[in-house]
Short mmCIF file of C-alpha atoms in Angstrom, two decimals:
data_model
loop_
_atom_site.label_atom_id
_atom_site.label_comp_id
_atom_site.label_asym_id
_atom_site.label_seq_id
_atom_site.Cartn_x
_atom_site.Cartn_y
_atom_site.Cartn_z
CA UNK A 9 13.77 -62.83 2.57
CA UNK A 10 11.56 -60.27 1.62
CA UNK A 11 9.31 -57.97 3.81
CA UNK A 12 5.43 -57.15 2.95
CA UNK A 13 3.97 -54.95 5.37
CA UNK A 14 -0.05 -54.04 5.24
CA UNK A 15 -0.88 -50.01 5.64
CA UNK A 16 -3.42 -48.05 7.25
CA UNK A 17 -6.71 -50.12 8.02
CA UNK A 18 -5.11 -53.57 6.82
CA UNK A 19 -4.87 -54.87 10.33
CA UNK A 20 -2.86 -57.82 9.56
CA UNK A 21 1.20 -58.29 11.09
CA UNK A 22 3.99 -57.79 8.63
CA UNK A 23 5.11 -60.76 6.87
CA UNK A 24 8.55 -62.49 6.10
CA UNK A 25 8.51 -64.56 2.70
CA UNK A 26 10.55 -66.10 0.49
CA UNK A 27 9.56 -65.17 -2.66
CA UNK A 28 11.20 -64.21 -6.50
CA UNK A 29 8.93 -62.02 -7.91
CA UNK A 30 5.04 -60.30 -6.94
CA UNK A 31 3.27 -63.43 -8.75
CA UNK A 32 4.70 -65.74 -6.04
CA UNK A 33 3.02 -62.93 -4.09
CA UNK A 34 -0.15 -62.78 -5.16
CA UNK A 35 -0.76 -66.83 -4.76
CA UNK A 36 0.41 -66.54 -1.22
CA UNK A 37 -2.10 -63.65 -0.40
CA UNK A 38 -5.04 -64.54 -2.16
CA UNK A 39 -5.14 -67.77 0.34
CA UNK A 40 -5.86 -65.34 3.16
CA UNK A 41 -9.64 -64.94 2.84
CA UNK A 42 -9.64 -62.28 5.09
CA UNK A 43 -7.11 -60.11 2.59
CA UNK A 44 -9.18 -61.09 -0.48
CA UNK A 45 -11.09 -57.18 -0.19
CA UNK A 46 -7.86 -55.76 0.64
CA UNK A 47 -6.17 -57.16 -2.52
CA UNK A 48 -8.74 -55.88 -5.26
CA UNK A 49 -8.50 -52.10 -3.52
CA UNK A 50 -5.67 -51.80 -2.76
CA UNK A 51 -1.94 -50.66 -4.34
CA UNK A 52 1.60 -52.03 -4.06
CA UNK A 53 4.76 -50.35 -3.52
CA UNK A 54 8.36 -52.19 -3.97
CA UNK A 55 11.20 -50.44 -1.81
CA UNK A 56 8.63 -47.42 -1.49
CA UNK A 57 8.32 -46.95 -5.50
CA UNK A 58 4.16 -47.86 -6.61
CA UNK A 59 4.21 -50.74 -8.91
CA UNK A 60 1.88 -51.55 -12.08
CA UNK A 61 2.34 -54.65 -12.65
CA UNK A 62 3.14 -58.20 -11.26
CA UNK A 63 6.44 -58.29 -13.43
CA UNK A 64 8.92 -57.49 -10.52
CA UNK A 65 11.51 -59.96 -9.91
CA UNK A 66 12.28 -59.34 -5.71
CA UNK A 67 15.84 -59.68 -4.13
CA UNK A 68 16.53 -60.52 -0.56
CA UNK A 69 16.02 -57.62 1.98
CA UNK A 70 12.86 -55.88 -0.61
CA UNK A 71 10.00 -54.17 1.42
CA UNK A 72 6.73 -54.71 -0.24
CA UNK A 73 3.74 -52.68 1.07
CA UNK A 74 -0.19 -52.57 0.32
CA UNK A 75 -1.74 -49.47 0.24
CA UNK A 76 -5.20 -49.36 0.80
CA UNK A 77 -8.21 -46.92 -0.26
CA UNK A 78 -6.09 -43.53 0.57
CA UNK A 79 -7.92 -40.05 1.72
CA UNK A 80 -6.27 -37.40 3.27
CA UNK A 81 -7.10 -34.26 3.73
CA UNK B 27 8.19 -28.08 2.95
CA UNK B 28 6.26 -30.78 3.64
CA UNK B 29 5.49 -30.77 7.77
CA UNK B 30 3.73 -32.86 9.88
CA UNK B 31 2.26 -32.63 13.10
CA UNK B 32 0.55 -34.79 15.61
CA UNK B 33 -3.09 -33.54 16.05
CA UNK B 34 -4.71 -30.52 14.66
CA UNK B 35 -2.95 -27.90 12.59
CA UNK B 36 -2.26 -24.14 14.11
CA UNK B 37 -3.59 -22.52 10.77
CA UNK B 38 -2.79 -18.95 11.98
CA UNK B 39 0.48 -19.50 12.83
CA UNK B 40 1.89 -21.89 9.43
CA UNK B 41 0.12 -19.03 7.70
CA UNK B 42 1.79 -16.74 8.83
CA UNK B 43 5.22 -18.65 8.71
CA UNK B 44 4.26 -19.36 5.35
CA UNK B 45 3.96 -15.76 4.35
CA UNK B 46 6.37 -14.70 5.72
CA UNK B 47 9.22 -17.56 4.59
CA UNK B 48 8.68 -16.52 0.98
CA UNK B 49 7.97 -12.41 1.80
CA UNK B 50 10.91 -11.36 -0.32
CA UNK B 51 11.03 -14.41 -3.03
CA UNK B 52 9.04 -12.14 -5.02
CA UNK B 53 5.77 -14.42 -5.57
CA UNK B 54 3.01 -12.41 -6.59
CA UNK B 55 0.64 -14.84 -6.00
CA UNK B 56 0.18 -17.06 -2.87
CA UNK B 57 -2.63 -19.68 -2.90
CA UNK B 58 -3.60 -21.62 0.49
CA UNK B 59 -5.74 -24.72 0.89
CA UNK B 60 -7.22 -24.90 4.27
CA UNK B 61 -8.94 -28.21 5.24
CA UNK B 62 -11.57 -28.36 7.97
CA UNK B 63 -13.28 -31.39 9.89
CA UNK B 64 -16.55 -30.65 9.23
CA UNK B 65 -19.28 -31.92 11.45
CA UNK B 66 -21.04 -34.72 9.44
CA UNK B 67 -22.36 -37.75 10.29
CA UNK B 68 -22.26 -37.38 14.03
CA UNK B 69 -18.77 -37.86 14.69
CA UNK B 70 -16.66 -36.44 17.08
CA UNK B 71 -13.48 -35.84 15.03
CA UNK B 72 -11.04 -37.31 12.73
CA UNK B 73 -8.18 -39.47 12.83
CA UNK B 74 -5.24 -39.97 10.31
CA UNK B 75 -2.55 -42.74 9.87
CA UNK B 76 0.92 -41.50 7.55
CA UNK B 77 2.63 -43.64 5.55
CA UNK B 78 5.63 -41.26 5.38
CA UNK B 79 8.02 -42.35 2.12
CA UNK B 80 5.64 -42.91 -0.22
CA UNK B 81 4.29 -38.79 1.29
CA UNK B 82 7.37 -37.25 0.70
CA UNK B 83 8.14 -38.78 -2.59
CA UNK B 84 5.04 -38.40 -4.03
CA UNK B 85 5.39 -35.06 -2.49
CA UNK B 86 8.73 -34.63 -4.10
CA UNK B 87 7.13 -35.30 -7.71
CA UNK B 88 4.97 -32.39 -7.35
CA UNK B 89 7.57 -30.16 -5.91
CA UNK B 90 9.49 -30.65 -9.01
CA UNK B 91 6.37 -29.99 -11.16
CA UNK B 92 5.54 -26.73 -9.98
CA UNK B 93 9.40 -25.29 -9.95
CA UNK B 94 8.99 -26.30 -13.74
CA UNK B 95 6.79 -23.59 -13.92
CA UNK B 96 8.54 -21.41 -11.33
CA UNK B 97 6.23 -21.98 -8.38
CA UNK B 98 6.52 -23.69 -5.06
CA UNK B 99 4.42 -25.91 -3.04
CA UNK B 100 4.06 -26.35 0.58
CA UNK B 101 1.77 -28.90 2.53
CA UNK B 102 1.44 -29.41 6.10
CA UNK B 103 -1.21 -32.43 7.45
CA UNK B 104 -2.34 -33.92 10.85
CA UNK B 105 -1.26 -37.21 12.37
CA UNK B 106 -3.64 -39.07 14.25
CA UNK B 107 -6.57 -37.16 15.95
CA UNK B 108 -8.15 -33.94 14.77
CA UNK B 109 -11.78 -32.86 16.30
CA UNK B 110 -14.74 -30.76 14.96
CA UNK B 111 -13.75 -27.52 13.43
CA UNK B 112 -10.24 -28.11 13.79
CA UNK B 113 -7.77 -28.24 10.60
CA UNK B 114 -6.20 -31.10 9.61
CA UNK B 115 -4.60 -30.27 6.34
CA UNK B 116 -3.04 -26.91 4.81
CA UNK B 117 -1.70 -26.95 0.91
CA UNK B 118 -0.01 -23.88 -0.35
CA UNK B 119 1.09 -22.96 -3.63
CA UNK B 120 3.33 -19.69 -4.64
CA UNK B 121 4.12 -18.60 -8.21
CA UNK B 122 5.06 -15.45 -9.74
CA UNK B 123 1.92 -15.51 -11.79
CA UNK B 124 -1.95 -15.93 -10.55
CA UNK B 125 -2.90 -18.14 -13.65
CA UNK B 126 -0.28 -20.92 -13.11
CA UNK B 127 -0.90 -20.28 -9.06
CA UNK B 128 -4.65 -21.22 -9.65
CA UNK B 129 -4.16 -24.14 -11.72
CA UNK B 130 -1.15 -25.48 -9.64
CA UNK B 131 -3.42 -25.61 -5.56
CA UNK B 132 -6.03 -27.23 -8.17
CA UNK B 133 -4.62 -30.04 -9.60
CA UNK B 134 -2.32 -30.56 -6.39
CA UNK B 135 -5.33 -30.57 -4.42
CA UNK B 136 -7.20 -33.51 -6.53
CA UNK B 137 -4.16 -35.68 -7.03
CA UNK B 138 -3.43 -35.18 -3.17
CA UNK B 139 -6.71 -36.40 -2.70
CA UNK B 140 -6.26 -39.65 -5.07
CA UNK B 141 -2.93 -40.23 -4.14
CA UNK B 142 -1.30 -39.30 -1.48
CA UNK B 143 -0.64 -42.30 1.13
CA UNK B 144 -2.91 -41.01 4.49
CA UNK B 145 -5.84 -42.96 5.88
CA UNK B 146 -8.66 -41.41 7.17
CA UNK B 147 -10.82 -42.56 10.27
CA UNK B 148 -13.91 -41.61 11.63
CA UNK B 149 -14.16 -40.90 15.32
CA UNK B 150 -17.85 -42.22 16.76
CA UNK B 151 -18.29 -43.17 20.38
CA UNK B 152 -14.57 -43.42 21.09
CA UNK B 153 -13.94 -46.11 18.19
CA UNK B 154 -12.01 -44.75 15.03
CA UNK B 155 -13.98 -46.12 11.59
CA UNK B 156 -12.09 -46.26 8.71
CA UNK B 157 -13.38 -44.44 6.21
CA UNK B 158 -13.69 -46.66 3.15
CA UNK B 159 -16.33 -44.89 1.21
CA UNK B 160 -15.58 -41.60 1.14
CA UNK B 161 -11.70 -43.20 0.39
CA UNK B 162 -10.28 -43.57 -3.23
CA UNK B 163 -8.03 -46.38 -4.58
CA UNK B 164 -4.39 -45.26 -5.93
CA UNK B 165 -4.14 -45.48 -9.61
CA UNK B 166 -3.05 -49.47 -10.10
CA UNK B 167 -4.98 -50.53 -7.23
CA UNK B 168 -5.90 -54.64 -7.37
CA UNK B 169 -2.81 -56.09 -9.01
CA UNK B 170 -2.25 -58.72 -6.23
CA UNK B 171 -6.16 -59.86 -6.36
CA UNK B 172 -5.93 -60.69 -10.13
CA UNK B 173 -5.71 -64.63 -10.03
CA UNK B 174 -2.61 -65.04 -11.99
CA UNK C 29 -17.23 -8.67 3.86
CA UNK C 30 -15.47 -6.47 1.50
CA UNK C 31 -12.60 -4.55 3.17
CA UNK C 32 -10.64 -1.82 2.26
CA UNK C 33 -7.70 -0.49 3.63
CA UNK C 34 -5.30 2.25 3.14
CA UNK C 35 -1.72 0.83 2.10
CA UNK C 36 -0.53 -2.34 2.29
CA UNK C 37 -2.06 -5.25 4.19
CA UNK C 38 -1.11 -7.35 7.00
CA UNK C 39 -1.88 -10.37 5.45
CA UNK C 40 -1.33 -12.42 8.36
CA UNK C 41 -3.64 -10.95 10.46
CA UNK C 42 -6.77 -10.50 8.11
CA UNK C 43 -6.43 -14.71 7.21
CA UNK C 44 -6.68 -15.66 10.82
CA UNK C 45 -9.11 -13.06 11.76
CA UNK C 46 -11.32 -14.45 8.52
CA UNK C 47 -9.89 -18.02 9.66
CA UNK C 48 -11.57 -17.61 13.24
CA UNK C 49 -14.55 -15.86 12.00
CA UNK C 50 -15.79 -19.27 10.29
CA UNK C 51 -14.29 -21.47 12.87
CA UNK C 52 -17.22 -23.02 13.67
CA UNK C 53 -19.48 -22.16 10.91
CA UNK C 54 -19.16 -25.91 9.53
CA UNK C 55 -17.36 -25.09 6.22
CA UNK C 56 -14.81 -27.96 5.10
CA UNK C 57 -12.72 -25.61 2.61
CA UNK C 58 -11.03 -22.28 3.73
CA UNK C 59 -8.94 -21.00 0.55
CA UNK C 60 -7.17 -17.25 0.27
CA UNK C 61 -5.30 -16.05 -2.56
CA UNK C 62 -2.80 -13.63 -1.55
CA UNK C 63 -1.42 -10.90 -4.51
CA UNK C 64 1.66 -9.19 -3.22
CA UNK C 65 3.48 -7.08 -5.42
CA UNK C 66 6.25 -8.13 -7.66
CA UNK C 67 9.86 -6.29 -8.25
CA UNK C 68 9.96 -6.06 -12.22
CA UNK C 69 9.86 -3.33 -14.40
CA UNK C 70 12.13 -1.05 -12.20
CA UNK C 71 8.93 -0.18 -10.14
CA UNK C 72 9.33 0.90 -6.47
CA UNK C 73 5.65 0.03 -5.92
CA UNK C 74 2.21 -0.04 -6.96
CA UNK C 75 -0.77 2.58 -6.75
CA UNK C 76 -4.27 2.09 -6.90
CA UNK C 77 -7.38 3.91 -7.15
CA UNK C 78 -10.91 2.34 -6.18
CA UNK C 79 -14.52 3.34 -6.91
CA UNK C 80 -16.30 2.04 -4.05
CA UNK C 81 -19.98 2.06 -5.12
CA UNK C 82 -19.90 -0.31 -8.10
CA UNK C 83 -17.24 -2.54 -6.64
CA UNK C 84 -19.33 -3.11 -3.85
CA UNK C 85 -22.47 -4.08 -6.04
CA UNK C 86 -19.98 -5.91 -8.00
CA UNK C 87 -19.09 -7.82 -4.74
CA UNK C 88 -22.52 -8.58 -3.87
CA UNK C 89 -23.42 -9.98 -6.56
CA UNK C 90 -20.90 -12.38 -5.97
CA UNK C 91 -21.77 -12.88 -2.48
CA UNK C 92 -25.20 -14.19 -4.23
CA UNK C 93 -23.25 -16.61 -6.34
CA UNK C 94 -21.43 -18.08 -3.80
CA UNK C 95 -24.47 -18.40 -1.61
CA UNK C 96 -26.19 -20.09 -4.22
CA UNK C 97 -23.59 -22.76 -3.78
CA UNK C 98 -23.15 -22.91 0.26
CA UNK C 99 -20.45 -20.98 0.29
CA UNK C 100 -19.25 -17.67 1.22
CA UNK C 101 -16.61 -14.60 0.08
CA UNK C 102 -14.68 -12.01 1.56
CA UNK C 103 -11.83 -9.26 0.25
CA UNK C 104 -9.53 -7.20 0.84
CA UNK C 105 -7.66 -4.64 -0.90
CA UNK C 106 -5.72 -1.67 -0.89
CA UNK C 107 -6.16 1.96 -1.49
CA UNK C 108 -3.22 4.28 -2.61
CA UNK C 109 0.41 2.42 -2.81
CA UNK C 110 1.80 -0.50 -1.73
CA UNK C 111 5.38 -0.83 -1.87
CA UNK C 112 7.59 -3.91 -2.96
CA UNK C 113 6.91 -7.25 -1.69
CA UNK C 114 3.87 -5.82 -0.11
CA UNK C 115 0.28 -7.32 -0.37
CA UNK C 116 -2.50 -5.29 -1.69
CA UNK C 117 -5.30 -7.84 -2.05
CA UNK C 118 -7.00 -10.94 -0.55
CA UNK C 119 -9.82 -13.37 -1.83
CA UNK C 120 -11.06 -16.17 0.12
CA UNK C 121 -13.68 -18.71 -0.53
CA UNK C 122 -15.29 -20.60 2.75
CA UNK C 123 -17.16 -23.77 1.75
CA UNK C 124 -18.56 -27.13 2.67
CA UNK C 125 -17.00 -28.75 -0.04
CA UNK C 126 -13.56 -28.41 -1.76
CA UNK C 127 -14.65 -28.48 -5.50
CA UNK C 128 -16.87 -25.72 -4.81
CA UNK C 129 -14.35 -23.87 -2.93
CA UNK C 130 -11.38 -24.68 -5.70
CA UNK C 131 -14.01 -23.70 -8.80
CA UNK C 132 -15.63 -20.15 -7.01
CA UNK C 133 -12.05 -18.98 -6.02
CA UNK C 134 -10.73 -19.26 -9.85
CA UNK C 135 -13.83 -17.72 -11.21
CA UNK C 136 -13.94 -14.70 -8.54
CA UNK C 137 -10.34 -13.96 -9.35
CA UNK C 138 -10.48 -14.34 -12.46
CA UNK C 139 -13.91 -11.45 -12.70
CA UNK C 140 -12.03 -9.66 -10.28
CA UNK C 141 -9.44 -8.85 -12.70
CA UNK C 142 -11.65 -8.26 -15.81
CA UNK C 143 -14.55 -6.15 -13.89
CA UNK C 144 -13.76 -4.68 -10.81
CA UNK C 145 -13.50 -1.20 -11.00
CA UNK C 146 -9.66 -0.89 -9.12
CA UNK C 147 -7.10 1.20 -11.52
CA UNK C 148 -3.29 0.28 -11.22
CA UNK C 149 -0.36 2.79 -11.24
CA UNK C 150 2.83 1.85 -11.38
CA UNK C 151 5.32 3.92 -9.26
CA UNK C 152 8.46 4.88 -10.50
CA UNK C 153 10.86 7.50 -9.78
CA UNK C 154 8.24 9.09 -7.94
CA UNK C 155 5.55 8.69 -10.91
CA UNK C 156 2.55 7.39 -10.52
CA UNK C 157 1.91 5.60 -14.11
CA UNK C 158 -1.36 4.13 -15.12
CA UNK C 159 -1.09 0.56 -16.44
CA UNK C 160 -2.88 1.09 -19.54
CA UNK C 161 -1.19 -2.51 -21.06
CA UNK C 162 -1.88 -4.53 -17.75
CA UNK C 163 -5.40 -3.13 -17.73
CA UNK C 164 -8.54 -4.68 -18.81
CA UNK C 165 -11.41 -2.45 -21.12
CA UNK C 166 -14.83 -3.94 -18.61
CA UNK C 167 -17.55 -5.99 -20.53
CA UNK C 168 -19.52 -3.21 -22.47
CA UNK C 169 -16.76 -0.45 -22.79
CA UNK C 170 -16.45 1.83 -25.74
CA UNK C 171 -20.52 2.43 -26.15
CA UNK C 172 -19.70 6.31 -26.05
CA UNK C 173 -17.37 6.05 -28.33
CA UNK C 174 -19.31 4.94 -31.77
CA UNK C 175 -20.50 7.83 -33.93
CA UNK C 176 -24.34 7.94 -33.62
CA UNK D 13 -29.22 17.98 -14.93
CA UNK D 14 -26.38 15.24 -15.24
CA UNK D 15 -23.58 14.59 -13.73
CA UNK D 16 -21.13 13.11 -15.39
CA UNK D 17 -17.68 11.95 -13.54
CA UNK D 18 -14.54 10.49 -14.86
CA UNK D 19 -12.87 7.96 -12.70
CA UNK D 20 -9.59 6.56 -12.22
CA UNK D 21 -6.93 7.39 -14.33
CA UNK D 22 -8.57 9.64 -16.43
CA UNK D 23 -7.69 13.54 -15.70
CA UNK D 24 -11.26 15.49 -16.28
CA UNK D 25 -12.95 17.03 -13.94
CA UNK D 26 -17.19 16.10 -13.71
CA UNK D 27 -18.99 17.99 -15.75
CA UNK D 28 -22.91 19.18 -15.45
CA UNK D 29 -24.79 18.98 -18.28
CA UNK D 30 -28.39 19.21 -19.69
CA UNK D 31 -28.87 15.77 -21.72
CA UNK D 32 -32.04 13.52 -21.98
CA UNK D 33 -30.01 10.43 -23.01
CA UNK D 34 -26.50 8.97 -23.38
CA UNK D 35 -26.88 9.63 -26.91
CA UNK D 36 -26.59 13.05 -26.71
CA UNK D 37 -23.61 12.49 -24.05
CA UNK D 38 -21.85 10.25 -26.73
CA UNK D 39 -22.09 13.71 -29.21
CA UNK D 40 -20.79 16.04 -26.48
CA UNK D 41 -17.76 14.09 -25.36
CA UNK D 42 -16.93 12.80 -28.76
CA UNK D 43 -15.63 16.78 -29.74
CA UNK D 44 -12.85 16.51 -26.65
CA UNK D 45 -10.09 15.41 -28.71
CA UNK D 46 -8.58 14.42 -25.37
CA UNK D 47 -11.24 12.19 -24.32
CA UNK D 48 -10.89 10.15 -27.61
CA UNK D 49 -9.11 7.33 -26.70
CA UNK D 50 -10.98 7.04 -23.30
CA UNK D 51 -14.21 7.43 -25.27
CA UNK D 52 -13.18 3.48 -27.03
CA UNK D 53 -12.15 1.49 -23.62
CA UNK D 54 -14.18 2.88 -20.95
CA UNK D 55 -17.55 1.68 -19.89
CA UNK D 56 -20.42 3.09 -18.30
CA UNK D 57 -22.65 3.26 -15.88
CA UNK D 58 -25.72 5.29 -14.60
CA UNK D 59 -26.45 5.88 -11.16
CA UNK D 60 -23.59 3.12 -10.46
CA UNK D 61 -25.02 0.53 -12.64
CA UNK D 62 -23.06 -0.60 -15.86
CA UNK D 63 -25.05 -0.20 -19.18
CA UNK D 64 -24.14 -1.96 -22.56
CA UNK D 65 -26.04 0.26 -24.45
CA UNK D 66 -26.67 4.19 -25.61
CA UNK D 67 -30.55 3.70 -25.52
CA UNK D 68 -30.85 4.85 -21.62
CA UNK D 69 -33.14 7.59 -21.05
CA UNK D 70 -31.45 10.36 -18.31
CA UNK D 71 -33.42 12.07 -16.18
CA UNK D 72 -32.66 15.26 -13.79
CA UNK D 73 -29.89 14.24 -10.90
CA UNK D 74 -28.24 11.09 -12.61
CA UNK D 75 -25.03 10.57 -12.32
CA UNK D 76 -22.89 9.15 -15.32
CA UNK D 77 -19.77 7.75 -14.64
CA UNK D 78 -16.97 6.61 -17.71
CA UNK D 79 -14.33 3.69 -15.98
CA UNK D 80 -11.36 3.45 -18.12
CA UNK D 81 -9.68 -0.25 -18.20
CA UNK D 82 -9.20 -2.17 -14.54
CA UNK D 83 -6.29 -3.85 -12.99
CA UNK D 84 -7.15 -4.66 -9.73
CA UNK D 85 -5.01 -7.08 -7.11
#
C-alpha cells in the first residue's frame, strides 16, 4: 500500500493505493477531473525526496506527495 | 537553524539572537533578509501552510552549500497567519568575507522563493485565497499530468 | 539617515530601531549587512578615521538612487577603534520589492568600499597602522601626481 | 588664498597657499619628496566635491582636500 497525500491548497483527502511505480499513478489521478490543474503545476516527492521522472518503481509503506505552486516568504 | 513559529516573526529579538549566537565565530560579515506583508491588494494579512521535510532538507542542501564556502545560513518563517506590516520570514547569511556573504542571502533568497515547500494565502474578508499567481512551480512540476 | 558613532556599535539596537522606524511605511524587503571585525593578522582591533562632508554627499547621492527605485538607505559606522568581534558598520536597504532590495544593497556596499572616504588602521601592539594593501585609490586619484 | 588639507592617514599639516589652479598645486606638492607616493593614489576634491581633472580654476577661500586610498566597514 502506498500513501499519496495532496499539499497546501490541494484540498483533496490522502489516498491509499496499490500501485508499482508513479505511471500506475498518473492514470489513477488524471481520472479525477478536479486534480487535472493540480497535476500540470504541481511537483512530486517519493519518501520526501522531489522526483523527475515517472521511472520510480514504489514499495509497500512509500509516501508520495504533490506539491503545488510554492511561495514563501 | 532553521525555526519556525506560529504567526508573525519577533524581528528584533531573532536579530538580536542571531547576532549574538555567532558574536565570537569571527564572521565579518552578517547579511539579514527581512520579509514584510506589505499592504497590497486590500487584504488584511497573510497566511502560510509548511510542509516541514521537504523545508528542512531542502534547507539542509543549502546549509551544506554555504559551509563549502565557510559561511552559515539561518532562516526563520511564519506558520499560518501574519497581518499587515508584520514579518513573516527572516533569512540570514554569515561568512568571513562580504563578497561570498552578498552572493550567498542572494541566491538563497531566489531559490527559497522557487523552491522551498510553503504556501501562501491571502487573507480578504475573513477567507484565506491561495495565492496561485504570484506562486511559482518547483523545478519538475507536471510529471503526473503528462498522459503516459 | 547616515549615523555615526564613536566606537563600536550596538548592532542590535540600531536594526530594530531602523526595523520600527519603517514598520509601517509599506516596504516588503528590510535587508542590513552587518561588518564586525575579524581576528586575523594578530590585530587587537581596528581604527578608523572619517571625513564627514564628502561622505555625506556621497550618501546622498545614494539616497537619490535608491529613491529613484522606491526604496530607501540608512548607515552606520564607527569613528576611532573598534575592538575584536566588534561591529563598526551597518547598511540597510528598505524596499517594496525584494529584487530591488537584494540588487541596491550589493551595489551600495560594494561603492561603499571603493568611494567612501573612511581610512582603516589596523591596531597592533598599540599601533595604529594604516591599511595601505586593504585600501582602495577613489575613482580619479593620482591627478596631482602627473608632471604638467 | 587656498587651503589645502590632507586627510586620513596622511601626516601633513594644511597648508595656505596663493594658487589660481590645481595646476600650479600639482607643481608645489610634487617637490615634497614625502608627499610622492600620496601624490599617485589620492584624489581630490574642491570645496568637498571630487574632481577628475587639473583644469579647475581656484579662487580666494577654497578649500582643497587630497584623500589617500579608503577602506571603510
Amino acid at each position: 500500500m502506498v500513501r499519496v497525500e495532496f499539499l497546501g491548497p490541494i484540498q483533496k483527502k490522502p489516498l491509499e493505493l496499490e500501485i508499482k511505480n508513479l505511471n500506475e499513478l498518473a492514470h489513477i489521478l488524471q481520472k479525477d477531473k478536479e486534480l487535472s490543474e493540480w497535476l500540470q503545476n504541481s511537483a512530486v516527492a517519493v519518501n520526501d525526496t522531489l522526483v523527475n521522472s515517472l521511472d520510480v518503481e514504489l514499495k509497500d509503506g512509500d509516501k508520495i506527495s504533490l506539491l503545488p505552486p510554492v511561495c514563501g516568504g | 537553524m532553521l525555526y519556525l513559529y506560529d504567526g508573525a516573526l519577533d524581528v528584533p529579538t531573532i536579530l538580536k539572537n542571531w547576532y549574538e549566537a555567532e558574536a565570537t565565530s569571527n564572521y565579518g560579515a552578517y547579511i539579514p533578509f527581512v520579509g514584510t506583508v506589505r499592504s497590497e491588494n486590500n487584504i488584511s494579512g497573510l497566511s502560510f501552510d509548511i510542509y516541514e521535510p521537504i523545508l528542512e532538507k531542502w534547507f539542509d542542501s543549502w546549509q551544506l552549500k554555504a559551509k563549502a564556502k565557510g559561511a552559515i545560513i539561518k532562516m526563520a518563517h511564519s506558520r499560518g497567519d501574519v497581518m499587515l506590516h508584520e514579518s513573516s520570514y527572516i533569512a540570514a547569511v554569515f561568512s568571513p568575507k562580504r563578497r561570498v556573504a552578498l552572493m550567498l542571502i542572494e541566491e538563497f533568497v531566489e531559490d527559497f522563493k522557487a523552491s522551498a515547500p510553503i504556501w501562501k494565502y491571502d487573507l480578504k474578508q475573513n477567507k484565506r485565497i491561495y495565492a496561485l499567481e504570484r506562486s511559482t512551480a518547483i523545478s519538475g512540476s507536471g510529471i503526473l499530468g503528462v498522459f503516459s
